[in-house]
Coordinates of C-alpha atoms in Angstrom, one line a residue:
M1 CA 27.0 22.4 14.1
T2 CA 24.8 25.4 13.4
D3 CA 21.1 25.5 14.3
E4 CA 20.3 25.6 10.6
T5 CA 22.4 22.4 9.9
A6 CA 20.7 20.6 12.8
Q7 CA 17.3 21.7 11.5
Q8 CA 18.1 20.5 8.0
R9 CA 19.2 17.1 9.4
R10 CA 16.0 16.9 11.4
Y11 CA 13.9 17.6 8.3
K12 CA 15.9 15.1 6.2
S13 CA 15.3 12.5 8.9
F14 CA 11.6 13.3 8.9
E15 CA 11.5 13.0 5.1
D16 CA 13.5 9.8 5.1
T17 CA 11.2 8.3 7.8
H18 CA 8.1 9.5 5.9
Q19 CA 9.3 7.9 2.7
M20 CA 10.2 4.6 4.5
L21 CA 6.7 4.5 6.0
I22 CA 5.1 5.0 2.6
E23 CA 7.2 2.2 1.1
L24 CA 6.3 0.0 4.1
A25 CA 2.6 0.8 3.5
V26 CA 3.0 -0.2 -0.2
G27 CA 4.5 -3.5 1.0
L28 CA 1.6 -4.1 3.4
I29 CA -0.9 -3.4 0.6
A30 CA 1.0 -5.7 -1.8
D31 CA 1.1 -8.5 0.8
R32 CA -2.3 -8.2 2.5
G33 CA -4.5 -5.8 0.4
I34 CA -5.7 -2.3 1.0
D35 CA -8.2 -3.4 3.7
A36 CA -5.4 -4.6 5.9
L37 CA -3.7 -1.3 5.9
S38 CA -4.1 0.7 9.1
L39 CA -1.9 3.1 11.1
S40 CA -1.5 0.4 13.8
A41 CA -0.4 -2.2 11.2
L42 CA 2.1 0.3 9.7
A43 CA 3.5 1.0 13.2
R44 CA 4.0 -2.7 13.8
A45 CA 5.7 -3.2 10.5
A46 CA 7.9 -0.2 11.1
G47 CA 8.7 -1.2 14.6
V48 CA 7.7 2.2 16.0
N49 CA 4.9 3.4 18.2
R50 CA 1.6 4.8 16.7
T51 CA 2.5 8.3 17.8
T52 CA 5.4 8.3 15.4
I53 CA 3.0 7.3 12.6
Y54 CA 0.6 10.2 13.6
Y55 CA 3.5 12.7 13.1
H56 CA 3.4 11.6 9.4
F57 CA -0.2 10.8 8.7
T58 CA -3.2 12.2 10.5
D59 CA -5.4 9.2 9.7
R60 CA -5.7 6.2 7.4
D61 CA -7.1 8.3 4.6
A62 CA -3.9 10.5 4.7
L63 CA -1.8 7.4 4.5
V64 CA -3.7 6.0 1.6
A65 CA -3.4 9.4 -0.2
A66 CA 0.3 9.3 0.3
V67 CA 0.5 5.8 -1.2
K68 CA -1.6 7.0 -4.2
L69 CA 0.8 9.9 -4.6
W70 CA 3.8 7.6 -4.4
S71 CA 2.3 5.3 -7.1
S72 CA 1.6 8.3 -9.4
Q73 CA 5.2 9.4 -8.9
Q74 CA 6.4 6.0 -9.9
I75 CA 4.4 6.1 -13.1
V76 CA 5.4 9.6 -13.9
A77 CA 9.1 8.7 -13.4
A78 CA 8.8 6.5 -16.5
F79 CA 8.2 9.5 -18.6
R80 CA 11.5 11.3 -17.9
P81 CA 12.7 12.6 -21.3
E82 CA 16.2 11.0 -20.9
L83 CA 14.7 7.5 -20.9
P84 CA 14.5 5.8 -24.3
R85 CA 10.9 4.9 -25.4
Q86 CA 11.6 1.2 -24.9
A87 CA 12.7 1.7 -21.3
R88 CA 9.6 3.8 -20.6
I89 CA 7.3 1.2 -21.9
D90 CA 9.1 -1.6 -20.1
Y91 CA 9.1 0.4 -16.8
V92 CA 5.4 1.1 -16.9
T93 CA 4.4 -2.4 -17.9
R94 CA 6.7 -3.9 -15.2
F95 CA 5.3 -1.5 -12.5
V96 CA 1.7 -2.4 -13.5
L97 CA 2.4 -6.1 -13.4
D98 CA 4.5 -6.1 -10.2
N99 CA 2.1 -3.9 -8.2
P100 CA -1.4 -5.0 -8.8
A101 CA -2.8 -3.8 -5.5
I102 CA -1.2 -0.4 -5.8
M103 CA -2.4 -0.1 -9.4
S104 CA -5.9 -0.9 -8.3
L105 CA -5.8 2.2 -6.1
W106 CA -4.3 4.3 -8.9
I107 CA -6.9 3.1 -11.4
E108 CA -9.7 3.8 -8.9
D109 CA -8.5 7.4 -8.8
F110 CA -7.9 7.5 -12.5
I111 CA -11.6 6.6 -13.3
A112 CA -13.1 8.6 -10.4
P113 CA -14.8 12.0 -11.1
G114 CA -12.4 15.0 -10.8
D115 CA -9.6 16.7 -12.7
I116 CA -7.1 14.2 -14.2
R117 CA -4.3 16.6 -13.4
A118 CA -4.7 15.8 -9.7
S119 CA -3.5 12.2 -10.4
Y120 CA -1.4 12.9 -13.5
P121 CA 0.2 16.4 -13.2
H122 CA 1.8 16.3 -16.7
W123 CA -1.5 15.7 -18.5
D124 CA -1.5 19.0 -20.4
A125 CA 2.0 18.5 -21.6
L126 CA 1.2 14.9 -22.7
V127 CA -1.9 16.1 -24.6
S128 CA 0.0 19.0 -26.2
G129 CA 2.9 16.8 -27.3
I130 CA 0.7 14.0 -28.6
G131 CA -1.6 16.5 -30.3
T132 CA 1.4 18.2 -32.1
S133 CA 2.7 14.8 -33.3
L134 CA -0.7 13.6 -34.5
A135 CA -1.4 16.9 -36.3
A136 CA 1.9 16.6 -38.1
A137 CA 1.3 13.0 -39.1
F138 CA -2.3 13.5 -40.1
P139 CA -2.7 17.1 -41.2
D140 CA -6.0 16.6 -43.0
E141 CA -7.7 14.7 -40.2
P142 CA -9.3 16.2 -37.1
I143 CA -7.8 14.2 -34.2
D144 CA -8.9 14.5 -30.5
A145 CA -5.6 14.4 -28.6
E146 CA -7.3 14.2 -25.3
V147 CA -9.3 11.1 -26.2
Y148 CA -6.1 9.6 -27.8
C149 CA -4.2 10.2 -24.6
V150 CA -6.9 8.6 -22.5
M151 CA -6.8 5.5 -24.8
L152 CA -2.9 5.5 -24.6
L153 CA -2.9 5.7 -20.8
T154 CA -5.7 3.2 -20.4
S155 CA -3.9 0.6 -22.6
A156 CA -0.6 1.2 -20.7
L157 CA -2.0 1.1 -17.2
I158 CA -4.8 -1.4 -17.4
G159 CA -3.9 -3.4 -20.5
P160 CA -1.0 -5.4 -18.9
R161 CA -3.2 -6.6 -16.0
V162 CA -6.1 -7.6 -18.3
F163 CA -3.6 -9.5 -20.5
R164 CA -1.9 -11.2 -17.5
H165 CA -5.0 -12.2 -15.7
R166 CA -7.5 -12.9 -18.5
V167 CA -5.6 -13.5 -21.8
A168 CA -2.3 -15.2 -21.0
P169 CA -2.0 -16.0 -17.3
D170 CA 0.8 -18.5 -17.9
L171 CA 3.0 -16.1 -19.7
D172 CA 6.0 -14.9 -17.6
T173 CA 6.5 -11.2 -16.8
E174 CA 9.4 -10.7 -19.2
A175 CA 7.5 -12.2 -22.1
T176 CA 4.5 -10.1 -21.3
I177 CA 6.6 -6.9 -21.2
A178 CA 8.2 -7.8 -24.5
R179 CA 4.8 -8.3 -26.2
F180 CA 3.5 -5.0 -24.8
R181 CA 6.7 -3.2 -25.9
Q182 CA 6.5 -4.5 -29.4
E183 CA 2.8 -3.6 -29.9
Q184 CA 3.0 -0.2 -28.2
Q185 CA 6.0 0.8 -30.3
R186 CA 4.2 -0.4 -33.4
V187 CA 1.1 1.7 -32.6
L188 CA 3.1 4.8 -31.8
R189 CA 5.1 4.5 -35.1
R190 CA 1.9 3.9 -37.0
D191 CA 0.4 7.1 -35.5
G192 CA 3.5 9.2 -36.1
I193 CA 4.3 9.6 -32.4
A194 CA 7.5 7.6 -32.5
E195 CA 10.2 7.2 -35.1
D196 CA 12.1 4.4 -33.5

């Protein structure tokens, strides 16, 4: 084994451990809430000593930042171009419903002051694509694509939780997803964003 191969294996192991720790932190937040998350609690859940945790996260804030980044990556994964629109809508709605504590963290960042691109790196591409579609569908109307995209994301990321907790708490997850899919597709068709 060359030194380079050994070094690559060590980095892969570090990355695998790092990812495992983030996913364990997500589980802790889901089970006990954000206030229960600490480096010590994560070490206990992972079955490692705290020193190992400090190799990955300098403090609790760094761990929370990693969890927020993970949640953003999960949301962004839904917008891969190879996924059909229905799968995208279902993925986001399911993630929002299945991860309420994580979504609370994400929403907190989403509404906090600062550049949206820090939480949503594909913002400019989304606004550009939506703006192009809206301009083609409504050539005689001035449309604010940024505001439209804020409304779109807000309805996708906050709407399912409001619906689940305040409107139809007895409705199961699959029925909630189906209702959001139907309405989101209808709105996108109406606005010339989707043809399907």
